[in-house]
Coordinates of N, CA and C and ligand atoms in Angstrom, one line a residue:
M233 N 95.4 119.8 49.5 CA 96.3 121.0 49.7 C 95.5 122.3 49.5
A234 N 95.7 123.2 50.4 CA 94.9 124.5 50.3 C 95.3 125.2 49.0
A235 N 94.3 125.9 48.4 CA 94.6 126.7 47.2 C 95.6 127.8 47.5
M236 N 96.4 128.1 46.5 CA 97.4 129.2 46.7 C 96.7 130.5 46.7
P237 N 97.0 131.4 47.6 CA 96.4 132.7 47.6 C 96.7 133.5 46.3
A238 N 95.8 134.4 45.9 CA 96.0 135.1 44.7 C 97.4 135.9 44.6
W239 N 97.8 136.5 45.7 CA 99.0 137.3 45.6 C 100.2 136.5 45.4
E240 N 100.2 135.2 45.8 CA 101.3 134.3 45.5 C 101.5 134.0 44.1
K241 N 100.5 134.2 43.3 CA 100.6 133.9 41.8 C 101.3 135.1 41.1
I242 N 101.7 136.1 41.7 CA 102.3 137.2 41.1 C 103.9 137.1 41.2
I243 N 104.5 137.0 40.0 CA 106.0 137.0 40.0 C 106.4 138.4 39.5
V244 N 107.2 139.1 40.3 CA 107.6 140.4 39.8 C 109.0 140.4 39.1
A245 N 109.0 140.9 37.9 CA 110.3 140.9 37.1 C 111.2 142.0 37.6
L246 N 112.3 141.6 38.2 CA 113.3 142.6 38.6 C 114.2 142.9 37.5
D247 N 113.8 143.7 36.5 CA 114.6 144.1 35.3 C 115.3 145.3 35.7
V248 N 116.4 145.1 36.4 CA 117.2 146.3 37.0 C 118.7 146.1 36.7
P249 N 119.4 147.2 36.7 CA 120.9 147.1 36.4 C 121.7 146.7 37.6
S250 N 121.2 146.7 38.8 CA 122.1 146.4 40.0 C 121.3 145.7 41.0
A251 N 122.0 144.9 41.9 CA 121.4 144.2 43.0 C 120.7 145.2 43.9
E252 N 121.3 146.3 44.1 CA 120.8 147.3 45.1 C 119.4 147.8 44.6
A253 N 119.3 148.0 43.3 CA 118.0 148.5 42.7 C 117.0 147.4 42.9
G254 N 117.4 146.1 42.7 CA 116.5 145.0 42.8 C 116.0 144.9 44.2
L255 N 116.9 145.0 45.2 CA 116.5 144.9 46.6 C 115.6 146.0 47.0
C256 N 115.8 147.1 46.5 CA 115.0 148.3 46.8 C 113.5 148.0 46.4
V257 N 113.3 147.4 45.2 CA 112.0 147.1 44.8 C 111.4 146.0 45.6
A258 N 112.2 144.9 45.8 CA 111.8 143.7 46.5 C 111.3 144.1 47.9
Q259 N 112.0 145.0 48.6 CA 111.7 145.3 50.0 C 110.3 146.0 50.0
K260 N 110.0 146.8 49.0 CA 108.6 147.4 49.0 C 107.5 146.4 48.8
L261 N 107.9 145.2 48.2 CA 106.8 144.3 47.8 C 106.8 143.1 48.7
H262 N 107.6 143.0 49.8 CA 107.6 141.9 50.6 C 106.2 141.6 51.2
G263 N 105.7 140.4 51.0 CA 104.4 140.0 51.5 C 103.2 140.4 50.6
H264 N 103.5 141.1 49.5 CA 102.5 141.5 48.5 C 102.5 140.6 47.2
V265 N 103.6 139.9 47.0 CA 103.8 139.1 45.8 C 104.4 137.8 46.2
G266 N 104.3 136.8 45.3 CA 104.8 135.5 45.6 C 106.2 135.2 45.3
M267 N 106.8 135.9 44.3 CA 108.1 135.5 43.8 C 108.7 136.7 43.1
F268 N 110.1 136.7 43.0 CA 110.8 137.7 42.2 C 111.6 137.0 41.1
K269 N 111.5 137.6 39.9 CA 112.2 137.1 38.7 C 113.6 137.8 38.6
V270 N 114.6 137.1 38.6 CA 116.0 137.6 38.4 C 116.4 137.2 37.0
G271 N 116.7 138.2 36.2 CA 117.0 137.8 34.8 C 118.4 138.2 34.4
S272 N 118.7 138.1 33.0 CA 120.0 138.2 32.5 C 120.7 139.6 32.8
E273 N 119.9 140.7 32.9 CA 120.5 142.0 33.1 C 121.3 142.1 34.4
V274 N 120.5 141.8 35.5 CA 121.2 142.0 36.8 C 122.1 140.8 37.0
F275 N 121.9 139.7 36.5 CA 122.8 138.5 36.7 C 124.1 138.8 36.0
T276 N 124.0 139.3 34.8 CA 125.3 139.6 34.1 C 126.1 140.7 34.8
A277 N 125.3 141.7 35.4 CA 126.0 142.8 36.1 C 126.6 142.3 37.4
E278 N 125.9 141.5 38.1 CA 126.3 141.3 39.5 C 126.4 139.8 39.9
G279 N 126.2 138.9 39.0 CA 126.2 137.5 39.4 C 125.1 137.1 40.3
P280 N 125.2 136.1 41.1 CA 124.1 135.5 41.8 C 123.7 136.3 43.1
V281 N 124.4 137.5 43.3 CA 124.2 138.1 44.6 C 122.7 138.5 44.9
L282 N 122.0 138.9 44.0 CA 120.6 139.3 44.2 C 119.8 138.1 44.5
A283 N 119.9 137.1 43.7 CA 119.1 135.8 43.9 C 119.4 135.3 45.3
R284 N 120.7 135.2 45.6 CA 121.2 134.7 46.9 C 120.6 135.4 48.1
Y285 N 120.6 136.8 48.0 CA 120.1 137.6 49.1 C 118.6 137.4 49.2
L286 N 117.9 137.4 48.1 CA 116.5 137.3 48.2 C 116.1 135.9 48.9
V287 N 116.8 134.9 48.4 CA 116.5 133.6 49.0 C 116.8 133.6 50.5
A288 N 117.9 134.2 50.9 CA 118.3 134.2 52.3 C 117.3 135.0 53.1
T289 N 116.6 135.9 52.5 CA 115.6 136.7 53.3 C 114.2 136.1 53.2
G290 N 114.2 134.9 52.7 CA 112.9 134.2 52.7 C 112.0 134.4 51.5
E291 N 112.5 135.1 50.4 CA 111.7 135.3 49.2 C 111.9 134.1 48.3
R292 N 110.9 133.9 47.4 CA 111.1 132.9 46.4 C 111.6 133.6 45.1
V293 N 112.4 132.8 44.4 CA 113.1 133.4 43.2 C 112.9 132.6 42.0
F294 N 112.6 133.2 40.9 CA 112.6 132.6 39.5 C 113.9 133.1 38.8
L295 N 114.8 132.2 38.6 CA 116.0 132.5 37.9 C 115.8 132.4 36.4
D296 N 115.7 133.5 35.7 CA 115.3 133.5 34.3 C 116.5 133.7 33.4
L297 N 117.3 132.6 33.3 CA 118.5 132.7 32.5 C 118.4 131.9 31.2
K298 N 117.3 131.2 31.0 CA 117.0 130.5 29.8 C 118.2 129.7 29.2
F299 N 118.7 128.7 30.0 CA 119.8 127.9 29.6 C 119.6 127.2 28.3
H300 N 120.6 127.2 27.4 CA 120.5 126.5 26.1 C 122.0 126.2 25.7
D301 N 122.4 124.9 26.0 CA 123.8 124.5 25.8 C 123.8 123.0 25.7
I302 N 125.0 122.5 25.6 CA 125.1 121.0 25.6 C 124.6 120.5 27.0
P303 N 124.0 119.2 27.0 CA 123.5 118.7 28.2 C 124.4 118.8 29.4
N304 N 125.7 118.5 29.2 CA 126.6 118.5 30.3 C 126.7 119.8 31.0
T305 N 126.8 120.9 30.2 CA 126.9 122.2 30.7 C 125.6 122.7 31.4
V306 N 124.5 122.3 30.8 CA 123.2 122.7 31.4 C 123.0 121.9 32.7
R307 N 123.4 120.7 32.7 CA 123.3 119.9 34.0 C 124.0 120.7 35.1
A308 N 125.2 121.1 34.8 CA 126.0 121.8 35.8 C 125.5 123.1 36.2
A309 N 125.0 123.9 35.2 CA 124.4 125.2 35.5 C 123.1 125.1 36.3
A310 N 122.3 124.1 36.0 CA 121.0 123.9 36.7 C 121.3 123.4 38.1
R311 N 122.4 122.7 38.3 CA 122.8 122.3 39.7 C 123.2 123.5 40.5
Q312 N 123.9 124.4 39.9 CA 124.3 125.6 40.6 C 123.1 126.5 40.9
A313 N 122.2 126.6 40.0 CA 121.0 127.4 40.2 C 120.2 126.8 41.4
A314 N 120.1 125.4 41.4 CA 119.3 124.8 42.5 C 120.0 125.0 43.8
M315 N 121.4 125.0 43.8 CA 122.1 125.2 45.0 C 121.9 126.6 45.6
L316 N 121.6 127.5 44.7 CA 121.2 128.9 45.2 C 119.9 128.9 45.9
G317 N 119.1 127.9 45.7 CA 117.8 127.8 46.4 C 116.7 128.5 45.6
V318 N 116.9 128.7 44.3 CA 115.8 129.3 43.6 C 114.6 128.4 43.4
S319 N 113.4 128.9 43.3 CA 112.2 128.1 43.2 C 111.9 127.6 41.8
L320 N 112.3 128.5 40.8 CA 112.1 128.2 39.4 C 113.3 128.5 38.6
L321 N 113.6 127.7 37.6 CA 114.6 128.1 36.6 C 114.1 127.7 35.3
N322 N 114.7 128.2 34.2 CA 114.2 127.8 32.9 C 115.3 127.5 31.9
V323 N 114.9 126.7 30.9 CA 115.8 126.3 29.8 C 115.0 126.4 28.5
H324 N 115.7 126.5 27.4 CA 115.0 126.5 26.1 C 114.7 125.1 25.7
A325 N 113.4 124.9 25.4 CA 113.0 123.5 25.0 C 113.7 123.1 23.7
S326 N 114.0 124.1 22.8 CA 114.7 123.8 21.6 C 116.1 123.3 21.8
G327 N 116.6 123.3 23.0 CA 117.9 122.6 23.3 C 117.7 121.1 23.2
G328 N 116.5 120.6 23.2 CA 116.3 119.2 23.0 C 116.0 118.4 24.3
R329 N 115.4 117.2 24.1 CA 115.0 116.4 25.2 C 116.1 116.1 26.2
K330 N 117.3 115.7 25.6 CA 118.4 115.3 26.4 C 118.9 116.5 27.3
M331 N 118.9 117.7 26.7 CA 119.3 118.8 27.5 C 118.3 119.1 28.6
M332 N 117.0 119.0 28.3 CA 116.0 119.2 29.4 C 116.2 118.2 30.5
E333 N 116.4 116.9 30.1 CA 116.6 115.9 31.1 C 117.8 116.2 32.0
A334 N 118.9 116.7 31.3 CA 120.1 117.0 32.0 C 119.8 118.1 33.1
A335 N 119.0 119.1 32.7 CA 118.7 120.1 33.7 C 118.0 119.5 34.9
L336 N 117.1 118.6 34.7 CA 116.5 118.0 35.8 C 117.5 117.2 36.7
E337 N 118.4 116.5 36.0 CA 119.4 115.7 36.7 C 120.2 116.6 37.6
G338 N 120.6 117.8 37.0 CA 121.4 118.8 37.8 C 120.6 119.2 39.0
V339 N 119.3 119.5 38.9 CA 118.5 119.9 40.0 C 118.4 118.8 41.1
R340 N 118.2 117.6 40.6 CA 118.0 116.5 41.5 C 119.3 116.1 42.2
S341 N 120.4 116.4 41.6 CA 121.7 116.0 42.2 C 121.9 116.9 43.5
T342 N 121.1 117.9 43.7 CA 121.3 118.8 44.9 C 120.5 118.3 46.1
Q343 N 119.6 117.3 45.8 CA 118.8 116.9 46.9 C 119.6 116.4 48.1
G344 N 119.3 116.9 49.2 CA 120.1 116.6 50.4 C 121.4 117.4 50.6
A345 N 121.7 118.1 49.5 CA 123.0 118.9 49.5 C 122.7 120.4 49.9
R346 N 121.4 120.7 50.1 CA 121.1 122.1 50.5 C 119.9 122.1 51.4
A347 N 119.8 123.1 52.2 CA 118.8 123.1 53.3 C 117.4 123.5 52.9
V348 N 117.3 124.1 51.7 CA 115.9 124.6 51.3 C 115.0 123.4 51.1
A349 N 113.8 123.6 51.6 CA 112.8 122.4 51.6 C 112.2 122.2 50.2
A350 N 111.7 123.2 49.6 CA 111.0 123.0 48.3 C 112.0 122.8 47.2
P351 N 111.7 121.8 46.3 CA 112.6 121.6 45.2 C 112.5 122.7 44.2
T352 N 113.6 122.9 43.4 CA 113.6 123.8 42.3 C 112.8 123.2 41.2
R353 N 111.9 124.0 40.6 CA 111.1 123.5 39.5 C 111.7 124.0 38.2
V354 N 111.6 123.2 37.1 CA 112.3 123.6 35.9 C 111.2 123.8 34.8
L355 N 111.3 125.0 34.2 CA 110.3 125.4 33.1 C 111.1 125.4 31.8
A356 N 110.3 125.3 30.7 CA 110.8 125.4 29.4 C 110.3 126.7 28.8
V357 N 111.2 127.3 28.0 CA 110.7 128.4 27.1 C 110.5 127.7 25.8
T358 N 109.3 127.8 25.2 CA 109.1 127.1 23.9 C 109.6 127.9 22.8
V359 N 108.8 129.0 22.4 CA 109.2 129.9 21.3 C 109.2 131.3 21.9
L360 N 110.3 132.0 21.7 CA 110.4 133.4 22.1 C 109.2 134.1 21.5
T361 N 108.5 134.9 22.3 CA 107.3 135.6 21.7 C 107.7 136.7 20.7
S362 N 109.0 137.0 20.7 CA 109.5 138.0 19.7 C 109.6 137.4 18.3
L363 N 109.5 136.1 18.2 CA 109.6 135.5 16.9 C 108.3 135.3 16.2
G364 N 108.1 135.9 15.0 CA 106.9 135.7 14.2 C 107.1 134.5 13.3
P365 N 106.0 134.2 12.4 CA 106.1 133.1 11.5 C 107.3 133.1 10.6
E366 N 107.7 134.3 10.1 CA 108.8 134.4 9.2 C 110.1 134.1 9.9
D367 N 110.3 134.6 11.1 CA 111.5 134.4 11.9 C 111.6 132.9 12.2
L368 N 110.5 132.2 12.5 CA 110.5 130.8 12.8 C 111.0 130.0 11.6
A369 N 110.4 130.3 10.5 CA 110.8 129.6 9.2 C 112.3 129.8 8.9
E370 N 112.7 131.0 9.2 CA 114.1 131.4 8.9 C 115.1 130.5 9.7
V371 N 114.7 130.2 11.0 CA 115.6 129.3 11.8 C 115.3 127.9 11.6
G372 N 114.4 127.5 10.7 CA 114.1 126.1 10.4 C 113.0 125.4 11.1
F373 N 112.2 126.2 11.9 CA 111.0 125.5 12.5 C 109.9 125.4 11.6
Q374 N 109.2 124.2 11.6 CA 108.1 124.0 10.7 C 106.8 124.2 11.4
G375 N 105.8 124.8 10.8 CA 104.5 124.9 11.4 C 104.3 126.4 11.9
S376 N 103.1 126.6 12.3 CA 102.7 128.0 12.8 C 103.3 128.1 14.2
P377 N 103.5 129.3 14.7 CA 104.0 129.5 16.0 C 103.3 128.7 17.1
E378 N 101.9 128.6 16.9 CA 101.1 127.9 17.9 C 101.5 126.4 17.9
E379 N 101.6 125.8 16.6 CA 102.0 124.4 16.5 C 103.3 124.1 17.1
V380 N 104.3 125.0 16.9 CA 105.6 124.8 17.4 C 105.6 124.9 18.9
V381 N 104.9 125.9 19.4 CA 104.8 126.0 20.9 C 104.2 124.8 21.5
V382 N 103.1 124.2 21.0 CA 102.5 123.1 21.6 C 103.4 121.8 21.4
R383 N 104.1 121.7 20.3 CA 105.0 120.6 20.1 C 106.1 120.6 21.2
L384 N 106.7 121.8 21.4 CA 107.8 121.9 22.3 C 107.3 121.8 23.8
A385 N 106.1 122.3 24.0 CA 105.6 122.1 25.4 C 105.4 120.6 25.7
R386 N 104.9 119.9 24.7 CA 104.7 118.4 24.9 C 106.1 117.8 25.1
L387 N 107.1 118.2 24.4 CA 108.4 117.6 24.5 C 109.0 117.9 25.9
A388 N 108.7 119.1 26.4 CA 109.2 119.5 27.7 C 108.5 118.6 28.8
Q389 N 107.2 118.4 28.6 CA 106.5 117.5 29.5 C 107.0 116.1 29.5
K390 N 107.3 115.6 28.3 CA 107.8 114.2 28.1 C 109.2 114.1 28.8
A391 N 110.0 115.2 28.7 CA 111.3 115.2 29.4 C 111.2 115.2 30.9
G392 N 110.0 115.5 31.4 CA 109.8 115.6 32.9 C 109.8 117.0 33.5
L393 N 109.8 118.0 32.6 CA 109.9 119.4 33.2 C 108.5 119.7 33.8
D394 N 108.6 120.7 34.7 CA 107.4 121.0 35.5 C 106.4 121.9 34.7
G395 N 106.9 122.6 33.7 CA 105.9 123.5 33.0 C 106.6 124.4 32.0
V396 N 106.0 125.4 31.6 CA 106.5 126.3 30.5 C 106.3 127.8 30.9
V397 N 107.0 128.6 30.2 CA 106.7 130.1 30.2 C 105.9 130.3 28.9
A398 N 104.8 130.9 28.9 CA 103.9 131.0 27.7 C 103.2 132.3 27.7
S399 N 103.1 132.9 26.5 CA 102.4 134.2 26.4 C 100.9 134.0 26.5
P400 N 100.2 135.0 26.8 CA 98.7 134.9 27.1 C 98.0 134.1 26.0
R401 N 98.4 134.4 24.7 CA 97.6 133.7 23.6 C 97.9 132.2 23.5
E402 N 98.9 131.7 24.2 CA 99.3 130.3 24.1 C 98.7 129.5 25.2
I403 N 98.2 130.1 26.2 CA 97.8 129.4 27.4 C 96.8 128.3 27.2
T404 N 95.8 128.6 26.4 CA 94.7 127.7 26.2 C 95.1 126.4 25.5
A405 N 95.9 126.6 24.4 CA 96.4 125.5 23.7 C 97.3 124.6 24.5
I406 N 98.2 125.2 25.3 CA 99.1 124.4 26.1 C 98.3 123.7 27.2
R407 N 97.4 124.4 27.8 CA 96.6 123.7 28.9 C 95.9 122.5 28.3
R408 N 95.3 122.7 27.1 CA 94.6 121.6 26.5 C 95.6 120.4 26.2
A409 N 96.8 120.7 25.7 CA 97.7 119.7 25.3 C 98.4 119.0 26.5
C410 N 98.6 119.7 27.5 CA 99.5 119.2 28.6 C 98.8 118.9 29.9
G411 N 97.5 119.3 30.0 CA 96.7 118.9 31.2 C 96.8 119.9 32.3
P412 N 96.1 119.6 33.4 CA 95.9 120.5 34.5 C 97.1 120.7 35.4
N413 N 98.1 119.7 35.4 CA 99.1 119.8 36.4 C 100.5 120.4 35.9
F414 N 100.4 120.8 34.6 CA 101.6 121.4 34.0 C 101.6 122.9 34.3
L415 N 102.7 123.4 34.8 CA 102.7 124.8 35.2 C 102.8 125.7 34.0
I416 N 102.0 126.7 34.0 CA 102.1 127.8 33.0 C 102.3 129.1 33.6
V417 N 103.4 129.7 33.3 CA 103.9 131.0 33.8 C 103.8 132.0 32.7
T418 N 103.1 133.1 32.9 CA 102.7 133.9 31.8 C 103.1 135.4 31.9
P419 N 104.0 135.9 31.1 CA 104.4 137.3 31.0 C 103.4 138.0 30.1
G420 N 103.6 139.3 29.9 CA 102.8 140.0 28.9 C 101.4 140.4 29.6
V421 N 101.4 140.5 30.9 CA 100.2 140.8 31.6 C 100.0 142.2 32.0
R422 N 98.9 142.8 31.7 CA 98.7 144.2 31.9 C 97.3 144.4 32.6
P423 N 97.3 145.0 33.8 CA 96.0 145.4 34.4 C 95.2 146.3 33.4
V424 N 93.9 146.3 33.5 CA 93.1 147.2 32.6 C 93.6 148.6 32.5
T425 N 94.0 149.1 33.7 CA 94.4 150.5 33.8 C 95.8 150.9 33.4
A426 N 96.7 149.8 33.1 CA 98.1 150.1 32.8 C 98.4 150.3 31.4
A427 N 99.6 151.0 31.1 CA 100.0 151.1 29.8 C 100.6 149.8 29.3
S428 N 100.5 149.5 28.0 CA 101.0 148.2 27.5 C 102.6 148.2 27.4
D429 N 103.2 149.4 27.5 CA 104.7 149.5 27.3 C 105.0 148.9 25.9
D430 N 106.0 148.0 25.8 CA 106.4 147.4 24.5 C 105.8 146.0 24.3
Q431 N 104.9 145.6 25.2 CA 104.3 144.3 25.1 C 103.1 144.4 24.0
T432 N 103.1 143.4 23.2 CA 102.0 143.4 22.2 C 101.0 142.3 22.4
R433 N 101.4 141.1 22.8 CA 100.4 140.1 23.1 C 100.0 140.1 24.6
I434 N 99.1 141.1 24.9 CA 98.9 141.2 26.3 C 97.5 140.7 26.7
A435 N 97.4 140.4 28.0 CA 96.1 140.0 28.6 C 96.0 140.6 30.0
T436 N 94.8 140.7 30.5 CA 94.6 141.2 31.8 C 94.9 140.1 32.8
P437 N 95.2 140.4 34.0 CA 95.4 139.3 35.0 C 94.2 138.4 35.1
E438 N 93.1 138.9 35.0 CA 91.8 138.1 35.1 C 91.7 137.1 34.0
S439 N 92.0 137.6 32.7 CA 91.8 136.7 31.6 C 92.9 135.7 31.5
A440 N 94.1 136.1 31.9 CA 95.2 135.1 31.9 C 95.0 134.0 32.9
I441 N 94.5 134.3 34.1 CA 94.2 133.3 35.1 C 93.0 132.4 34.6
R442 N 92.0 133.1 34.0 CA 90.8 132.3 33.5 C 91.2 131.3 32.4
A443 N 92.2 131.8 31.6 CA 92.6 130.9 30.5 C 93.4 129.7 31.0
G444 N 94.0 129.8 32.3 CA 94.7 128.6 32.8 C 96.1 128.9 33.3
A445 N 96.5 130.2 33.3 CA 97.9 130.4 33.8 C 97.9 130.2 35.3
D446 N 99.1 129.7 35.8 CA 99.3 129.4 37.2 C 100.0 130.6 37.9
Y447 N 100.9 131.2 37.2 CA 101.6 132.4 37.7 C 101.7 133.4 36.6
L448 N 101.7 134.7 37.1 CA 101.8 135.8 36.1 C 103.1 136.6 36.4
V449 N 103.9 136.8 35.3 CA 105.1 137.6 35.5 C 104.8 139.0 35.1
I450 N 105.0 139.9 36.0 CA 104.6 141.3 35.8 C 105.8 142.2 36.2
G451 N 106.2 143.1 35.3 CA 107.3 144.0 35.7 C 106.8 145.4 35.9
R452 N 106.9 146.2 34.8 CA 106.7 147.6 34.9 C 105.4 148.1 35.5
P453 N 104.3 147.4 35.3 CA 103.0 147.9 35.9 C 103.1 147.9 37.5
I454 N 104.0 147.1 38.0 CA 104.2 147.1 39.5 C 105.5 147.9 39.8
T455 N 106.6 147.6 39.2 CA 107.9 148.2 39.6 C 107.9 149.7 39.2
G456 N 107.1 150.1 38.2 CA 107.1 151.5 37.8 C 106.0 152.3 38.4
A457 N 105.2 151.7 39.3 CA 104.1 152.4 39.9 C 104.6 153.2 41.1
S458 N 103.9 154.3 41.3 CA 104.3 155.2 42.4 C 104.2 154.4 43.8
D459 N 103.2 153.5 43.9 CA 103.1 152.7 45.1 C 103.1 151.2 44.6
P460 N 104.3 150.6 44.5 CA 104.3 149.2 43.9 C 103.5 148.2 44.7
A461 N 103.4 148.4 46.1 CA 102.7 147.4 46.9 C 101.2 147.5 46.5
A462 N 100.7 148.8 46.4 CA 99.3 149.0 46.1 C 99.0 148.5 44.7
A463 N 99.9 148.6 43.7 CA 99.7 148.1 42.4 C 99.6 146.6 42.4
A464 N 100.5 146.0 43.2 CA 100.4 144.5 43.3 C 99.1 144.0 44.0
D465 N 98.7 144.8 45.0 CA 97.4 144.4 45.7 C 96.2 144.5 44.7
A466 N 96.3 145.5 43.8 CA 95.1 145.7 42.9 C 95.1 144.5 41.9
I467 N 96.3 144.1 41.5 CA 96.4 142.9 40.6 C 96.0 141.6 41.3
A468 N 96.4 141.5 42.5 CA 96.0 140.3 43.3 C 94.4 140.3 43.4
A469 N 93.8 141.4 43.5 CA 92.3 141.5 43.6 C 91.7 141.0 42.3
E470 N 92.4 141.4 41.2 CA 91.9 140.9 39.8 C 92.0 139.4 39.7
I471 N 93.1 138.9 40.2 CA 93.4 137.4 40.2 C 92.3 136.7 41.0
E472 N 92.1 137.3 42.2 CA 91.1 136.7 43.1 C 89.8 136.6 42.5
K473 N 89.4 137.6 41.7 CA 88.1 137.6 41.0 C 88.0 136.4 40.0
A474 N 89.1 136.2 39.3 CA 89.1 135.2 38.3 C 89.1 133.8 39.0
L475 N 89.8 133.7 40.1 CA 89.8 132.4 40.8 C 88.5 132.0 41.4
A476 N 87.7 133.1 41.8 CA 86.4 132.8 42.5 C 85.3 132.5 41.5
T477 N 85.5 132.6 40.2 CA 84.4 132.4 39.3 C 84.3 130.9 38.8
P478 N 83.2 130.4 38.6 CA 83.0 129.1 38.2 C 83.7 128.8 36.9
A479 N 83.9 129.8 36.0 CA 84.6 129.6 34.7 C 86.0 129.1 34.9
S480 N 86.7 129.7 35.8 CA 88.1 129.2 36.0 C 88.1 127.8 36.7
Q481 N 87.2 127.6 37.6 CA 87.1 126.3 38.2 C 86.8 125.2 37.2
A482 N 85.9 125.5 36.3 CA 85.6 124.5 35.3 C 86.8 124.2 34.4
Q483 N 87.6 125.3 34.1 CA 88.8 125.1 33.2 C 89.8 124.1 33.8
R484 N 89.9 124.1 35.1 CA 91.0 123.3 35.8 C 90.5 122.0 36.3
S485 N 89.2 121.7 36.2 CA 88.7 120.5 36.8 C 88.6 119.4 35.8
Ligands
C5P114 O1 107.7 144.9 32.5 P1 107.0 143.8 31.9 O2 105.7 143.4 32.6 O3 106.8 143.9 30.4 O4 108.0 142.6 32.1 C1 107.8 141.3 31.7 C2 109.0 140.4 32.0 O5 108.7 139.1 31.4 C3 110.3 140.8 31.5 O6 111.3 140.4 32.4 C4 110.4 140.1 30.2 O7 111.8 139.8 29.8 C5 109.7 138.8 30.5 N1 109.1 138.1 29.3 C6 108.3 138.7 28.4 N2 107.8 138.1 27.4 C7 108.2 136.8 27.1 C8 109.0 136.2 28.0 C9 109.5 136.9 29.1 O8 107.9 139.9 28.6 N3 107.6 136.2 26.1

């Protein structure tokens, strides 16, 4: 299979209050990025309309709703997400193995029921990066954040999930624990020239790809740029550089 071009590894976070605002950004970026992330803000405001429209116009969508509920409910929600034709959806790994398996069952139950060729892939959120060691202990998790992240990533893999969402500083440990075919989708990415905004654990596109990330989730450095397409192209060039070096090839072989 041919390697994925660098620009397809960029997932743009559409953190917007309305479908119209999301479409406006997406239209500027058509052909410059690989996917659009639709999250809780616009989904709560407008329901599935933005995801549905993007899919209908040929875009790929990551539905970032982080399902966490009893297996029966997550199975049904994942089925609905897959029926929308999204390429990626996510669930909390801390919902447990049965819940993750139910999400997969929901997705698989749509096979043959929808026209979209590529199956929806299911990712796990391990530990929210907003949680520090004290927060984790407070909710009853044992071990350092890295230990918990790796434990939950392994559980997600055992449940059959396709990969995880992971911060830049977790990529190496997850890649080591889960092998080369487990998808790692990484937010908190900032090009060298961009502001960090409120992100603390940041990496450049080049270093995140070198560490083993498959996709980068990037919001404000692209959506807030005066020329979003040019900002995306510059990031794709950084990714290209990382993909072309022997260091990243060695990492994945
Ligand atoms: O604008 P920015 O590039 O910071 O957007 C990053 C996106 O990735 C946001 O949608 C944010 O919710 C999401 N995200 C994150 N950190 C995580 C998980 C998701 O920034 N650990």
